[in-house]
Tab-separated table of C-alpha atoms in Angstrom:
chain	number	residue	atom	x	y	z
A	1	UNK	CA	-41.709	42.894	21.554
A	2	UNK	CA	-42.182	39.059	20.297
A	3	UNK	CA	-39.715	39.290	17.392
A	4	UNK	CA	-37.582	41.131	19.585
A	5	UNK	CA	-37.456	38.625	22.173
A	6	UNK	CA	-36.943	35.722	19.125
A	7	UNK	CA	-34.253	37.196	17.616
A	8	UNK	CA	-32.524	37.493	21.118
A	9	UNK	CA	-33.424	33.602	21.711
A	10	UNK	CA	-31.987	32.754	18.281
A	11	UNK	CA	-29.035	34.597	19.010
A	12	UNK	CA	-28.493	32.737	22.472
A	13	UNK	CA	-29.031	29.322	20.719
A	14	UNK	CA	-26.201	30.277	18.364
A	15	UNK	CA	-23.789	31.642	20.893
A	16	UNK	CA	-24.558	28.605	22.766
A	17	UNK	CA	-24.261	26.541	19.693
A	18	UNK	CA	-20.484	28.062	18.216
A	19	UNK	CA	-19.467	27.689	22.045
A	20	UNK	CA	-20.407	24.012	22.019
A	21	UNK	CA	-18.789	23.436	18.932
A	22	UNK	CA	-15.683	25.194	19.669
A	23	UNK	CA	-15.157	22.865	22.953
A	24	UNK	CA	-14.901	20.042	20.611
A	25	UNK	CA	-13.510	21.274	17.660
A	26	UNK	CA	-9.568	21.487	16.928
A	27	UNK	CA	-10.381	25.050	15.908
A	28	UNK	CA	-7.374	24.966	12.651
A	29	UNK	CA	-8.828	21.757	11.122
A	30	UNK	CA	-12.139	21.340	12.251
A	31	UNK	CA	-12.221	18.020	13.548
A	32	UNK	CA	-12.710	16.876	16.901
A	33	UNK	CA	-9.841	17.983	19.113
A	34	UNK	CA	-8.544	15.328	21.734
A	35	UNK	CA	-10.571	15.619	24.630
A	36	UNK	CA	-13.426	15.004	22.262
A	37	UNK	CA	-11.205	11.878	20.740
A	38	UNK	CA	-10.958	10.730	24.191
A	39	UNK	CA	-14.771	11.055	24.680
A	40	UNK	CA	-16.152	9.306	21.578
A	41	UNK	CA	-13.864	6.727	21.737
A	42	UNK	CA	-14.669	5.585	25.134
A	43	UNK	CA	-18.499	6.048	24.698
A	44	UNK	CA	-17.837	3.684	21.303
A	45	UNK	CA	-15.403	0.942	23.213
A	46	UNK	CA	-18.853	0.527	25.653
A	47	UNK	CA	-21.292	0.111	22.974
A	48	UNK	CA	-18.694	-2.479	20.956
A	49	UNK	CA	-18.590	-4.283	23.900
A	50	UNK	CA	-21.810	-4.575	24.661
A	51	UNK	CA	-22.651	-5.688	20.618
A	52	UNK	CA	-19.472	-7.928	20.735
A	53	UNK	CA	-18.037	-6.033	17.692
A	54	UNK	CA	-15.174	-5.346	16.430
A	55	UNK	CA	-13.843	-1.432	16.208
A	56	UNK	CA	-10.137	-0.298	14.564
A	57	UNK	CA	-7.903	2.759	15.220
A	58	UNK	CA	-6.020	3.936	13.647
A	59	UNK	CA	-3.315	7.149	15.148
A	60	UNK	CA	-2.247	8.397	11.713
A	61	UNK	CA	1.172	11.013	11.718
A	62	UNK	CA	2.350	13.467	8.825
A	63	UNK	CA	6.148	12.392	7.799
A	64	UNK	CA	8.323	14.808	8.146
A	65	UNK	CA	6.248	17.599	8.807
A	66	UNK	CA	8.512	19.550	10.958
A	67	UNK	CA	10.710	19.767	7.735
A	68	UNK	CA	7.967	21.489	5.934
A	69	UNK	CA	7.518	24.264	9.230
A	70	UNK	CA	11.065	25.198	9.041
A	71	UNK	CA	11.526	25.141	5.228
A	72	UNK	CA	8.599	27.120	4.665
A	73	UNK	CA	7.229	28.472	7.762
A	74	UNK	CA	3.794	27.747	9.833
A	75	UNK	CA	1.509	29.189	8.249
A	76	UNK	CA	2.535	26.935	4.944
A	77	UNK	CA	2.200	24.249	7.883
A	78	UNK	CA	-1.577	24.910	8.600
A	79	UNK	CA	-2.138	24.774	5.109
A	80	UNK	CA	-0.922	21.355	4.782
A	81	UNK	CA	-2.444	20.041	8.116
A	82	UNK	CA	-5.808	21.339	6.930
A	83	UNK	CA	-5.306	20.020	3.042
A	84	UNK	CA	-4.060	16.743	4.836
A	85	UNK	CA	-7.833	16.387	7.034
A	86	UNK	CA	-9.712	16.962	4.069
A	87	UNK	CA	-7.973	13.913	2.353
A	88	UNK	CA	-8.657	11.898	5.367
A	89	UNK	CA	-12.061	13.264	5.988
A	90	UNK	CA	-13.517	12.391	2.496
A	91	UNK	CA	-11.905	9.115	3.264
A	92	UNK	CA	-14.156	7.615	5.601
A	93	UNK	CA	-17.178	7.080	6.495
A	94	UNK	CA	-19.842	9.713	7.868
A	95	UNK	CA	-19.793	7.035	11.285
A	96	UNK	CA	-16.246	7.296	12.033
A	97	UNK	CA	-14.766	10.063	13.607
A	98	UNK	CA	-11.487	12.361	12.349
A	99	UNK	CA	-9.832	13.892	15.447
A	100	UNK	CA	-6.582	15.896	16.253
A	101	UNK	CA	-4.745	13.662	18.402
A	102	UNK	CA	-1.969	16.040	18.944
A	103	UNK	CA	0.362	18.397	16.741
A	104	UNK	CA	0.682	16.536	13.551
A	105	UNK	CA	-1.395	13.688	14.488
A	106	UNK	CA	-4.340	12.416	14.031
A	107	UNK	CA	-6.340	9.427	15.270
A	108	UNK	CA	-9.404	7.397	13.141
A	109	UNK	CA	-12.147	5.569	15.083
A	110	UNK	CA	-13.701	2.941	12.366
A	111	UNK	CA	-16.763	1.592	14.433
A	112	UNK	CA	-17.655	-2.076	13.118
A	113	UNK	CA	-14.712	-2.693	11.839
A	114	UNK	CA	-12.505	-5.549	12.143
A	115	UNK	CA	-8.437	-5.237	11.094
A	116	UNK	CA	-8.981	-6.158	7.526
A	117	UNK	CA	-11.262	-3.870	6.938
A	118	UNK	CA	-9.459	-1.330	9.352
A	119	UNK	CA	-5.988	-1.969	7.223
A	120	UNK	CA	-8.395	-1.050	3.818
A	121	UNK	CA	-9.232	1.750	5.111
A	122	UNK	CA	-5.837	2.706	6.235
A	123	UNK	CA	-4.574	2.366	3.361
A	124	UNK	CA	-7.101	4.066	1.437
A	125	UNK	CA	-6.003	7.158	3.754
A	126	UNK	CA	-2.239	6.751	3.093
A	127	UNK	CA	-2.813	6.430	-0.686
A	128	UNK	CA	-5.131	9.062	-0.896
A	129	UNK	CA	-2.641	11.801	0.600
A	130	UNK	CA	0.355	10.474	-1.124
A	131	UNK	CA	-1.818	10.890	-4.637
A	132	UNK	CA	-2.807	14.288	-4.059
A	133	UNK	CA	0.042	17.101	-3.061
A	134	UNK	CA	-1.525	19.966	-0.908
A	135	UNK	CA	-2.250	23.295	-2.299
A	136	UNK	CA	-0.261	25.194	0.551
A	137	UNK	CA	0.023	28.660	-1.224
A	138	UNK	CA	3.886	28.293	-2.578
A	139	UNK	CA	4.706	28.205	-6.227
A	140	UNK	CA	3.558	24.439	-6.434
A	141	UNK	CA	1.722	21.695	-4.169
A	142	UNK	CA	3.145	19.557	-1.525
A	143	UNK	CA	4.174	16.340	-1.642
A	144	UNK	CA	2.966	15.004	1.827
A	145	UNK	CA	2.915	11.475	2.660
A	146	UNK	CA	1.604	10.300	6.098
A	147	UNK	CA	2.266	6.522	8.577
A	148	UNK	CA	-0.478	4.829	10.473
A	149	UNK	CA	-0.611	2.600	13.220
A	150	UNK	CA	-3.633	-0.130	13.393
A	151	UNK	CA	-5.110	-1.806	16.305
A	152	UNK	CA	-8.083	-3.444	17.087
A	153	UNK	CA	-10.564	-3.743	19.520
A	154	UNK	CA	-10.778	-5.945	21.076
A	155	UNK	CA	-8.363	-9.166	19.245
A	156	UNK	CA	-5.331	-6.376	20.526
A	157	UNK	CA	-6.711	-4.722	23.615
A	158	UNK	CA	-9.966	-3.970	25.448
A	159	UNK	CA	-9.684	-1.301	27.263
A	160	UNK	CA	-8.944	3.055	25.599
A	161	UNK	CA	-5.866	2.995	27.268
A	162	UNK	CA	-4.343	-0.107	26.045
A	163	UNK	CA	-5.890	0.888	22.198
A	164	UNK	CA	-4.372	3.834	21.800
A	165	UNK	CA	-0.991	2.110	23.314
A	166	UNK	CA	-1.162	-0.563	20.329
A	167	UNK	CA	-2.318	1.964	17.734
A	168	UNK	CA	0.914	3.876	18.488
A	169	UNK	CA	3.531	1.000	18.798
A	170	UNK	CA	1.904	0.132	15.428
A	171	UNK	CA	2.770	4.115	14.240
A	172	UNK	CA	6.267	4.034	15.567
A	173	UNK	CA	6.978	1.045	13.523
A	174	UNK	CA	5.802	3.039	10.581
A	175	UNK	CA	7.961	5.615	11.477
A	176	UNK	CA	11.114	3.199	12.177
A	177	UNK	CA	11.085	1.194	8.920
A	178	UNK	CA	10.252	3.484	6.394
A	179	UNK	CA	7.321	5.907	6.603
A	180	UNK	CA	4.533	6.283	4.090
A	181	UNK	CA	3.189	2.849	5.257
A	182	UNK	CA	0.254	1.676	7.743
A	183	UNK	CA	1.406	-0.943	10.034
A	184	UNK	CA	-0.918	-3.229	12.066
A	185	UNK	CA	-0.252	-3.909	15.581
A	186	UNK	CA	1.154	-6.979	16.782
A	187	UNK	CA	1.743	-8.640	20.142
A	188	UNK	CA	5.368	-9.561	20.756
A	189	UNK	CA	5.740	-13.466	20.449
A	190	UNK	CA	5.849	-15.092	24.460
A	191	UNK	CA	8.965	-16.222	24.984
A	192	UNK	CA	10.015	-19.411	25.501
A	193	UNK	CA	10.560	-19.182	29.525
């Protein structure tokens, strides 16, 4: 009756535990999905604050990835997404987080970080997908390259909102003047009225 009864409360913890996990996974990649993102980043901005340190994100984007879905289909897609997270994931540090910000995006939280640091490891990221084409199950790898916008708290913004807003001006200028480069975001010089 005892083991019975353990085996039925080791069951429940795992249920409970693959249920837990799958409300904050992305479940194709295995980082945290956005409402997690959303979550961690907020609960980081209030402990920053209250240290007075700095903390970088960066919103990183796979260049033209919708190419690769239509030449070879979504499933060849996945593939890269997933081969693309590993990259990033051995990247970093066990502290920062990896999420799924959306589609092909994904968005970095570097706790105690300032922007040099924050543009190292950006760059780290970039360089370390554009060295290694992903294994996607064709005849040969993937060349994938990826852009990423940088902003930091809180020399470019103090509250989540405004963050992610400069992290992804910072990623459309990426985008707009070449891709395969991290760009850091930067305020637009007052003008002179």
């Amino acid at each position: 009756l005892f083991a019975s009864q353990a085996v039925t409360a080791i069951r429940l913890a795992r249920a409970h535990e693959t249920t837990r996990l799958g409300s904050i996974r992305d479940p194709l990649t295995g980082v945290a999905n956005h409402g997690h993102f959303q979550e961690t980043l907020y609960r980081e901005l209030s402990r920053h604050e209250r240290r007075r340190e700095p903390l970088a994100l960066l919103l990183v984007d796979l260049d033209d990835f919708k190419r690769v879905n239509d030449r070879h289909g979504h499933p060849v897609g996945d593939a890269v997404l997933k081969g693309v997270v590993a990259r990033l994931l051995a990247s970093v540090r066990e502290m920062d987080t990896v999420a799924r910000y959306g589609g092909e995006e994904f968005a970095v939280i570097l706790p105690e970080t300032d922007a040099l640091n924050g543009w190292r490891v950006a760059e780290r990221l970039r360089a370390a997908v554009a060295a290694s084409p992903v294994d996607a199950g064709l005849a040969g790898p993937l060349d994938v390259t990826i852009s990423a916008g940088l902003a930091v708290y809180p020399v470019d913004a103090v509250s989540k909102a405004a963050l992610v807003a400069c992290a992804d001006k910072a990623l459309y200028a990426a985008k707009r003047t070449g891709k395969n480069r991290v760009v850091r975001y930067e305020r637009a010089p007052a003008s002179p009225d």
